[in-house]
Coordinates of C-alpha atoms and ligand atoms in Angstrom, one line a residue:
M240 CA 141.7 111.6 83.3
K241 CA 142.9 107.8 82.8
Y242 CA 140.3 106.8 85.5
P243 CA 136.6 108.2 86.3
I244 CA 136.0 109.9 89.5
T245 CA 137.1 107.5 92.5
E246 CA 133.7 106.6 94.2
N247 CA 132.6 105.6 98.1
I248 CA 132.1 101.6 98.1
I249 CA 128.9 101.5 100.6
G250 CA 127.0 98.5 100.6
G251 CA 129.0 96.6 97.3
K252 CA 128.2 99.3 95.3
P253 CA 129.9 102.5 93.7
I254 CA 128.5 105.8 95.6
L255 CA 129.2 109.1 94.4
S256 CA 129.6 111.7 97.0
N257 CA 129.1 115.3 96.9
G258 CA 132.2 116.6 99.0
D259 CA 134.5 119.0 97.2
L260 CA 136.3 117.1 94.3
L261 CA 140.2 116.7 95.0
D262 CA 142.5 115.8 92.2
V263 CA 144.3 112.7 92.5
V264 CA 148.1 113.0 90.9
C265 CA 150.1 110.5 89.7
P266 CA 153.6 111.4 91.3
L267 CA 155.8 109.9 88.6
D268 CA 154.4 112.9 86.0
G269 CA 152.3 115.2 87.8
E270 CA 149.3 114.1 85.7
V271 CA 146.1 114.1 87.3
I272 CA 144.9 110.5 86.9
S273 CA 141.6 110.6 88.8
Q274 CA 139.5 112.8 91.3
V275 CA 137.9 111.8 94.5
H276 CA 135.1 113.6 96.5
L277 CA 136.0 114.7 100.1
S278 CA 133.0 113.2 101.7
G279 CA 131.6 113.9 104.9
R280 CA 129.6 113.2 108.3
A281 CA 126.6 112.2 105.5
A282 CA 128.6 109.4 103.7
V283 CA 130.0 108.4 107.3
D284 CA 126.4 108.1 108.2
E285 CA 125.3 106.0 105.1
A286 CA 128.3 103.8 105.4
V287 CA 127.9 103.4 109.3
K288 CA 124.0 102.4 108.7
T289 CA 125.3 100.0 105.6
A290 CA 127.9 98.1 108.0
N291 CA 125.4 98.0 110.9
N292 CA 123.1 95.8 109.0
A293 CA 125.4 93.8 107.5
F294 CA 126.8 93.1 111.2
E295 CA 124.3 90.8 112.3
A296 CA 124.5 87.9 109.5
W297 CA 128.5 88.6 108.8
S298 CA 128.9 88.4 113.1
G299 CA 126.3 85.1 113.3
I300 CA 128.3 82.8 111.3
T301 CA 131.5 81.1 112.6
L302 CA 134.7 82.2 112.6
K303 CA 136.1 79.0 110.3
E304 CA 133.4 80.2 108.3
R305 CA 134.3 83.7 108.1
V306 CA 138.0 83.1 107.2
Q307 CA 136.9 80.9 104.0
V308 CA 136.4 84.8 102.5
F309 CA 140.3 85.3 103.2
F310 CA 141.5 82.2 102.0
K311 CA 140.1 83.2 99.0
Y312 CA 141.2 86.9 99.1
K313 CA 144.6 85.7 99.6
Q314 CA 144.4 84.1 96.2
L315 CA 142.8 86.9 94.5
L316 CA 145.8 89.1 96.0
E317 CA 148.2 86.6 94.5
E318 CA 146.4 86.6 91.1
N319 CA 146.2 90.1 91.0
M320 CA 149.1 91.1 92.5
A321 CA 151.1 92.7 89.0
E322 CA 148.0 95.0 88.4
L323 CA 147.3 96.2 92.0
S324 CA 151.0 96.6 92.0
A325 CA 151.4 98.7 88.8
L326 CA 148.5 100.7 90.8
I327 CA 149.9 101.4 93.7
H328 CA 153.4 102.4 91.9
E329 CA 150.9 105.0 89.6
E330 CA 149.1 106.7 92.6
N331 CA 152.0 106.4 95.5
G332 CA 155.3 106.7 93.1
K333 CA 156.6 104.2 94.8
T334 CA 158.8 101.5 92.6
I335 CA 156.7 98.3 91.2
G336 CA 158.8 96.0 93.2
E337 CA 158.2 98.2 96.6
A338 CA 154.5 98.0 95.5
K339 CA 154.7 94.2 95.0
A340 CA 156.6 93.6 98.7
E341 CA 153.4 96.0 100.5
V342 CA 150.8 93.2 98.6
E343 CA 153.3 90.4 99.6
K344 CA 152.9 91.6 103.1
A345 CA 149.1 92.0 102.5
V346 CA 149.1 88.4 101.6
E347 CA 151.5 87.7 104.8
I348 CA 148.8 89.2 106.9
T349 CA 145.9 87.6 105.1
E350 CA 147.5 84.5 106.3
F351 CA 147.3 84.9 109.4
A352 CA 143.9 85.9 109.4
C353 CA 143.1 82.5 108.1
S354 CA 145.1 81.0 111.1
L355 CA 142.2 82.7 113.4
P356 CA 140.3 80.1 114.0
Q357 CA 143.2 78.0 115.7
I358 CA 144.6 81.1 117.3
A359 CA 141.7 82.7 118.6
A360 CA 139.9 80.4 120.4
G361 CA 138.2 81.3 123.7
E362 CA 139.1 79.7 127.0
I363 CA 137.1 77.0 129.5
Q364 CA 138.4 75.9 132.9
E365 CA 136.5 74.0 135.5
V366 CA 137.0 76.7 138.4
S367 CA 134.8 74.6 140.7
R368 CA 133.4 71.2 141.1
G369 CA 130.4 71.4 138.9
V370 CA 131.1 75.2 137.4
E371 CA 132.8 76.0 134.3
C372 CA 134.1 79.5 133.1
R373 CA 134.5 80.1 129.4
S374 CA 135.6 83.1 127.7
D375 CA 134.5 83.8 124.4
R376 CA 135.8 86.7 122.0
V377 CA 133.1 88.7 120.5
P378 CA 133.6 91.2 117.5
L379 CA 132.7 95.1 118.3
G380 CA 130.4 95.8 115.6
V381 CA 130.8 98.6 113.3
V382 CA 134.7 99.4 113.3
A383 CA 136.8 102.1 111.1
S384 CA 140.4 102.0 109.8
I385 CA 142.0 105.5 108.5
S386 CA 145.2 105.3 106.7
P387 CA 148.0 106.9 105.1
F388 CA 149.2 107.6 101.9
N389 CA 152.7 105.7 101.7
F390 CA 151.5 102.5 101.7
P391 CA 147.9 102.1 99.5
A392 CA 147.5 98.7 100.1
M393 CA 149.5 97.3 103.2
V394 CA 147.8 99.5 105.9
P395 CA 144.5 98.9 104.9
N396 CA 145.4 95.1 105.3
W397 CA 146.9 95.6 108.5
T398 CA 143.2 96.0 109.8
I399 CA 141.1 94.7 107.2
P400 CA 141.5 91.1 106.9
N401 CA 141.7 90.6 110.7
A402 CA 139.1 93.0 112.5
I403 CA 136.7 91.6 109.8
A404 CA 137.7 87.7 110.0
L405 CA 137.0 88.3 114.0
G406 CA 133.4 89.3 112.8
N407 CA 133.1 93.3 113.0
T408 CA 132.0 95.2 110.0
M409 CA 134.4 97.9 108.5
I410 CA 134.4 101.5 107.1
L411 CA 138.0 102.2 105.3
K412 CA 138.9 105.7 105.2
P413 CA 142.0 105.5 102.9
S414 CA 144.2 108.7 102.3
E415 CA 142.6 110.6 99.7
Q416 CA 145.9 111.2 98.0
V417 CA 145.8 107.7 97.2
P418 CA 142.0 106.7 96.9
L419 CA 142.4 103.9 93.9
S420 CA 143.8 100.9 95.9
A421 CA 141.3 100.9 98.3
N422 CA 138.6 100.9 95.8
R423 CA 140.5 97.5 93.7
I424 CA 140.7 96.1 97.2
A425 CA 137.0 96.2 97.5
E426 CA 136.5 94.6 94.3
L427 CA 139.0 91.7 95.5
L428 CA 137.5 91.0 98.7
H429 CA 133.6 91.4 96.7
D430 CA 135.0 88.8 94.3
A431 CA 136.1 86.4 97.6
G432 CA 132.7 86.1 98.6
L433 CA 132.5 88.4 101.3
P434 CA 128.8 89.7 101.7
D435 CA 128.1 93.3 101.1
G436 CA 128.3 96.2 103.2
V437 CA 130.8 94.2 105.7
F438 CA 133.2 96.5 104.1
N439 CA 132.8 99.7 102.6
I440 CA 134.8 103.1 101.8
V441 CA 134.2 106.3 102.4
H442 CA 136.6 108.7 100.8
G443 CA 137.7 112.0 102.1
G444 CA 140.0 113.9 104.5
Q445 CA 139.9 115.8 107.7
E446 CA 135.7 116.3 107.7
A447 CA 135.6 112.2 107.0
V448 CA 137.8 111.4 109.8
E449 CA 136.3 113.7 112.0
A450 CA 132.8 112.1 111.3
I451 CA 134.1 108.6 111.8
C452 CA 135.9 109.6 115.5
D453 CA 132.3 111.1 116.9
H454 CA 129.9 108.6 115.0
P455 CA 128.0 107.0 117.7
G456 CA 127.7 103.8 115.6
I457 CA 131.1 103.4 115.4
E458 CA 133.0 101.0 118.4
A459 CA 136.2 101.1 117.6
V460 CA 138.8 103.3 115.1
T461 CA 142.3 102.3 114.2
F462 CA 144.5 105.6 112.8
V463 CA 147.8 105.4 110.6
G464 CA 149.6 108.4 109.8
S465 CA 151.2 111.7 111.3
T466 CA 151.5 112.2 115.1
K467 CA 149.9 115.5 114.5
V468 CA 147.0 113.8 113.3
A469 CA 147.0 110.2 114.9
K470 CA 146.9 112.6 118.4
I471 CA 143.5 114.3 117.3
V472 CA 141.8 111.4 116.0
Y473 CA 142.8 109.3 119.9
Q474 CA 141.7 112.3 121.8
R475 CA 138.6 112.6 119.5
G476 CA 137.9 108.5 119.5
T477 CA 138.3 108.1 123.0
S478 CA 136.5 111.2 124.3
N479 CA 133.8 110.1 122.3
L480 CA 133.8 106.9 124.3
K481 CA 135.7 104.6 121.8
R482 CA 138.4 102.2 121.3
V483 CA 141.1 103.8 119.5
L484 CA 144.7 102.7 118.4
A485 CA 146.6 105.4 116.5
L486 CA 149.9 104.9 114.8
G487 CA 152.1 108.0 114.6
G488 CA 155.3 109.4 112.9
A489 CA 159.0 108.3 113.6
K490 CA 162.5 109.5 113.5
N491 CA 163.9 106.0 113.6
H492 CA 168.0 105.8 114.7
L493 CA 170.4 103.2 113.6
I494 CA 173.4 103.0 116.1
V495 CA 176.7 102.2 114.3
L496 CA 179.4 100.9 116.0
P497 CA 182.9 100.7 114.8
D498 CA 182.8 96.9 114.6
A499 CA 179.9 96.7 112.1
H500 CA 180.2 94.8 108.8
P501 CA 181.1 97.6 107.0
E502 CA 179.4 96.2 103.3
M503 CA 176.4 95.0 105.3
A504 CA 175.8 97.9 107.4
A505 CA 176.2 100.1 104.0
S506 CA 174.1 98.2 101.9
N507 CA 171.1 97.8 104.9
I508 CA 171.3 101.4 105.9
A509 CA 171.3 102.7 101.8
A510 CA 168.3 100.7 101.5
S511 CA 166.4 101.2 104.4
M512 CA 166.8 105.0 104.1
T513 CA 165.5 104.9 100.4
G514 CA 163.3 102.5 100.6
C515 CA 159.7 103.8 99.0
A516 CA 161.6 107.0 98.9
G517 CA 162.4 107.3 102.3
Q518 CA 158.4 107.1 102.7
R519 CA 158.1 104.9 105.6
C520 CA 157.6 104.9 109.2
M521 CA 160.3 102.3 109.4
A522 CA 163.1 104.3 107.3
A523 CA 166.7 105.0 108.6
S524 CA 166.8 108.4 109.0
A525 CA 169.1 109.1 111.8
M526 CA 172.5 107.6 111.8
V527 CA 174.4 107.6 114.8
A528 CA 178.3 106.4 114.1
V529 CA 180.0 105.6 117.0
G530 CA 183.6 106.2 117.2
E531 CA 185.9 105.4 113.6
S532 CA 182.8 105.3 111.2
D533 CA 184.3 107.0 108.0
H534 CA 184.7 103.7 106.7
I535 CA 181.3 102.8 106.9
V536 CA 180.4 106.0 105.8
E537 CA 182.2 106.0 102.8
K538 CA 180.4 102.6 101.4
I539 CA 176.7 104.2 102.5
C540 CA 177.3 107.2 100.2
A541 CA 179.2 105.0 97.5
A542 CA 175.8 103.1 98.0
A543 CA 173.1 105.8 98.1
K544 CA 174.7 106.7 94.8
T545 CA 173.8 103.6 92.8
I546 CA 169.9 104.5 93.7
I547 CA 168.6 106.2 90.9
P548 CA 165.7 108.2 90.9
G549 CA 163.2 106.9 87.7
E550 CA 165.0 103.4 87.9
N551 CA 165.5 101.9 91.8
L552 CA 164.1 105.0 93.5
G553 CA 160.9 106.3 93.5
S554 CA 158.9 109.8 93.5
V555 CA 157.9 111.7 97.0
I556 CA 154.1 112.1 96.8
S557 CA 153.7 115.5 96.3
Q558 CA 155.6 119.0 95.2
A559 CA 155.3 119.9 98.5
A560 CA 156.9 116.7 99.9
K561 CA 159.8 117.7 97.7
E562 CA 159.9 120.9 98.7
R563 CA 159.9 120.2 102.5
I564 CA 162.3 117.6 102.2
E565 CA 164.8 119.7 100.0
S566 CA 164.0 122.7 102.8
Y567 CA 165.2 120.2 105.9
I568 CA 168.6 119.4 103.4
T569 CA 169.1 123.0 102.7
A570 CA 168.6 124.0 106.3
A571 CA 170.8 121.4 107.6
E572 CA 173.8 122.8 105.5
E573 CA 173.1 126.3 106.6
Q574 CA 173.3 125.1 110.1
G575 CA 177.1 123.6 109.1
A576 CA 175.9 120.2 108.6
K577 CA 178.0 118.6 105.6
V578 CA 175.9 117.1 102.4
L579 CA 177.9 114.2 101.2
V580 CA 175.5 113.1 98.9
D581 CA 173.0 115.6 97.9
G582 CA 169.7 114.4 95.8
R583 CA 167.9 117.8 95.6
G584 CA 166.5 119.0 92.2
A585 CA 166.2 115.6 91.2
A586 CA 163.4 114.8 88.3
V587 CA 163.0 112.2 85.5
N588 CA 162.8 113.2 82.4
G589 CA 162.3 117.1 83.8
K590 CA 158.8 115.5 85.5
G591 CA 157.7 114.1 88.6
F592 CA 158.4 114.8 92.4
Y593 CA 161.5 112.9 92.8
V594 CA 164.6 113.3 95.5
G595 CA 167.4 111.7 95.2
P596 CA 169.3 109.8 98.1
T597 CA 171.0 112.3 100.2
V598 CA 173.3 111.4 102.9
I599 CA 174.4 114.3 105.3
D600 CA 177.3 114.0 107.9
N601 CA 178.3 116.5 111.1
V602 CA 174.6 116.9 112.1
K603 CA 174.3 118.1 115.3
P604 CA 171.4 116.3 117.6
D605 CA 170.0 120.4 118.2
M606 CA 169.3 120.6 114.4
K607 CA 165.6 120.3 112.8
I608 CA 166.9 117.6 110.6
A609 CA 168.4 115.3 113.9
S610 CA 164.6 115.3 115.6
E611 CA 162.1 116.1 113.1
E612 CA 160.1 113.5 110.8
V613 CA 161.7 114.1 107.2
F614 CA 159.9 111.7 105.1
G615 CA 162.3 111.3 102.1
P616 CA 165.4 109.2 101.3
V617 CA 167.6 111.6 103.5
L618 CA 169.9 110.1 106.0
A619 CA 171.6 112.5 109.1
I620 CA 175.0 110.8 110.5
M621 CA 175.8 112.5 114.0
R622 CA 178.9 111.0 115.8
T623 CA 179.8 110.3 119.1
D624 CA 182.4 108.8 121.4
T625 CA 180.6 106.4 122.8
V626 CA 177.7 103.8 122.3
D627 CA 175.6 105.6 125.4
E628 CA 176.1 109.1 124.3
A629 CA 174.5 107.5 120.6
I630 CA 171.7 105.3 123.4
A631 CA 171.1 109.4 124.8
I632 CA 170.4 110.4 121.2
E633 CA 167.9 107.7 120.6
N634 CA 166.0 107.7 123.8
G635 CA 165.9 111.5 123.3
S636 CA 163.6 111.5 120.6
D637 CA 160.0 111.8 121.0
Y638 CA 159.2 109.2 118.5
G639 CA 159.5 105.5 119.3
N640 CA 158.9 103.1 115.9
A641 CA 162.3 101.6 115.4
A642 CA 165.8 101.7 116.3
S643 CA 168.6 99.4 115.0
V644 CA 172.0 98.8 115.7
F645 CA 174.7 97.7 113.3
T646 CA 177.9 95.6 115.3
Q647 CA 179.5 92.1 115.5
S648 CA 179.4 91.8 119.0
G649 CA 176.6 90.2 120.6
K650 CA 176.9 92.0 124.1
M651 CA 176.8 95.4 122.0
A652 CA 173.8 94.1 120.4
R653 CA 171.9 92.7 123.1
Y654 CA 173.1 96.6 125.2
V655 CA 171.3 98.5 122.8
M656 CA 168.1 96.2 122.3
D657 CA 168.2 96.7 126.0
K658 CA 168.2 100.7 126.3
A659 CA 166.7 101.6 122.7
S660 CA 163.4 103.3 123.6
A661 CA 161.6 102.2 120.4
G662 CA 159.0 99.4 120.1
M663 CA 160.8 97.4 117.3
V664 CA 164.1 97.0 117.7
G665 CA 166.5 95.7 114.8
V666 CA 170.1 93.9 115.0
N667 CA 171.8 94.2 111.8
I668 CA 168.9 95.0 110.2
G669 CA 168.2 98.6 108.3
V670 CA 164.0 98.1 108.5
P671 CA 163.5 96.1 111.6
V672 CA 159.4 95.1 110.9
P673 CA 157.9 92.4 112.8
R674 CA 156.8 89.4 110.0
E675 CA 153.9 87.6 111.2
P676 CA 152.5 86.4 113.9
F677 CA 154.7 89.2 115.6
S678 CA 152.8 92.3 115.8
F679 CA 154.0 96.0 114.9
G680 CA 153.6 99.2 116.8
G681 CA 155.8 102.0 118.1
W682 CA 156.3 103.3 121.5
N683 CA 155.9 106.7 122.4
E684 CA 155.1 109.5 120.4
S685 CA 154.8 106.8 117.7
K686 CA 151.7 105.1 118.5
F687 CA 148.7 106.2 121.2
G688 CA 146.7 103.4 122.6
S689 CA 147.4 100.0 123.9
G690 CA 148.5 97.0 122.4
D691 CA 149.7 96.6 118.5
I692 CA 147.9 96.9 114.8
T693 CA 148.4 93.4 113.6
G694 CA 149.6 90.1 114.8
K695 CA 148.1 88.4 117.9
S696 CA 147.8 91.8 119.7
S697 CA 145.4 92.7 117.1
I698 CA 142.7 90.0 118.3
D699 CA 142.6 91.8 121.9
F700 CA 141.9 95.0 119.8
W701 CA 139.1 93.7 117.6
T702 CA 137.3 91.4 120.0
K703 CA 135.8 91.8 123.6
L704 CA 135.5 89.1 126.0
K705 CA 132.7 87.3 127.5
K706 CA 133.2 85.3 130.3
T707 CA 129.9 83.2 131.1
T708 CA 129.8 80.8 134.7
I709 CA 128.1 77.9 134.1
K710 CA 126.9 75.5 136.8
W711 CA 126.0 72.0 134.5
N712 CA 124.9 69.3 137.3
P713 CA 123.0 71.9 140.1
E714 CA 122.1 69.2 142.5
S715 CA 124.9 66.4 142.9
R716 CA 127.8 68.9 143.4
V717 CA 126.7 71.5 145.8
N718 CA 130.1 73.6 147.4
W719 CA 130.1 77.6 148.5
M720 CA 129.4 78.4 145.2
S721 CA 126.5 76.9 144.1
Ligands
NAD893 P1 148.6 112.6 107.8 O1 148.3 112.2 108.9 O2 148.6 113.6 107.0 O3 147.1 111.6 106.9 C1 146.7 110.5 107.6 C2 144.9 110.2 107.6 O4 144.5 111.4 108.0 C3 144.9 110.3 106.0 O5 144.1 110.1 105.8 C4 143.8 111.5 105.9 O6 143.1 112.0 105.1 C5 143.6 112.2 107.5 N1 144.0 113.5 108.0 C6 145.3 114.5 107.3 N2 144.7 115.6 108.1 C7 143.8 115.5 109.0 C8 143.3 115.9 110.0 N3 143.7 117.6 110.3 N4 142.1 115.8 110.9 C9 142.0 114.3 110.6 N5 142.1 113.9 109.6 C10 143.6 114.2 109.2 O7 149.4 111.2 107.0 P2 150.0 111.1 105.8 O8 151.3 111.9 104.9 O9 149.4 110.4 104.5 O10 151.4 110.0 106.0 C11 152.6 109.9 106.4 C12 152.6 110.0 107.8 O11 152.2 108.6 108.7 C13 154.1 109.6 108.5 O12 154.1 110.5 109.4 C14 154.5 108.3 108.6 O13 155.6 108.1 110.0 C15 153.0 107.8 108.9 N6 153.2 106.8 108.9 C16 152.9 106.0 110.3 C17 153.0 104.4 110.3 C18 153.4 103.6 111.6 O14 153.2 102.6 111.5 N7 153.6 104.4 113.0 C19 152.5 103.7 109.0 C20 152.9 104.5 108.0 C21 152.5 105.7 107.9

């Protein structure tokens, strides 16, 4: 094994857990590179005690003081970008360039956290003569963040800088499939000067997540992962009276109108469907081509063929994921869809869990590939005569993370923007991820709970408001409120 067992980090120290050991497999070649314990309730309990002990001192300093750690953390993310990107590449299988992009996004979020003293100030007003009301943002206490395998560094950093800068102490439960990057993040936070116990990691799977949802010492939980588990976490966490925000899966629709710029649309769509091997909750997955669009479909196929496994296309996370993705392609083909570009059976030097870019035409809305999340580099193309039919397909999805329209008509772009049932909408953009300070979050079954996980919206999630009413000079300014 290239790396030793990946340990929990509690109180700034590696703590060996005692749950069953799971192999951490490099999806690029199938080699076991580490192992991780599947921690249970005892480890969560230990982490909560530690985070709770750290809370008073950490929340007791000012926001301006707390963000100093994140100025340093941003610098360390930048200085260690190459090494962290290599680790992400190794444990997740995405390309080095994609791994670097997620660290860059972590940097951007950290910059936002550094600006919190400017944007998260409370409010004050003289509401009556001599009487003021003020509201202050107060941290919640111990909070938890549960993350998926597809962004080992970015998704944890959707929550770490904001939640901690706002005065909370945190337990991260990373995906057990990619535990290594999380521990490196813990080291960088430590090196940035974060006091021990403010950030803790408990590795594990279902049992650790359930323990987090049940623990009375945890005030708030964020979850990012599949819709199936997002629902479980939302229901279990809120029934235990916690604040919960749970982001789920996605089926993102791209509506392509005949007047779309062919080259631009094709390169954007091909990049969106194949980026991170299609394992992005913002990936283009279903395209609805309106009217005569063969010229654009041809260009998408040509662009897809330039994306080569092992060169500019990473692997998917596991053999099971590869088999699941390929079975969707085969089922669509058996139901009459036409596979224009076929990525089944891909491998690099005979190894790894690869699926090549796959473009499937003549998909019907009632096929599984049209409605279910495939989570691979696969584009399912449906055809309609009108934009309203295309919008009806998009609106009919259970999910609602992202939707994009490709057109050169401002009027049509605006029409689709208004009608799309998705939290993040793109115009001539294949991956419409909002940049900070705009927040990230879908609609429908792509998100449970109110507000978004990043940006300004996250400030409300990670704090509670204390409203204070003050009478400064009781004698001289008497009125009905005195
Ligand atoms: P997953 O739901 O399998 O796992 C996510 C987390 O939940 C992991 O930490 C895992 O250990 C835990 N978990 C798994 N099964 C559990 C169970 N039965 N009970 C309790 N906890 C459980 O998701 P994944 O496969 O790691 O990630 C891929 C999914 O995440 C996709 O559906 C993707 O769309 C979604 N995702 C969504 C967003 C978003 O912003 N909406 C972002 C990234 C990924």
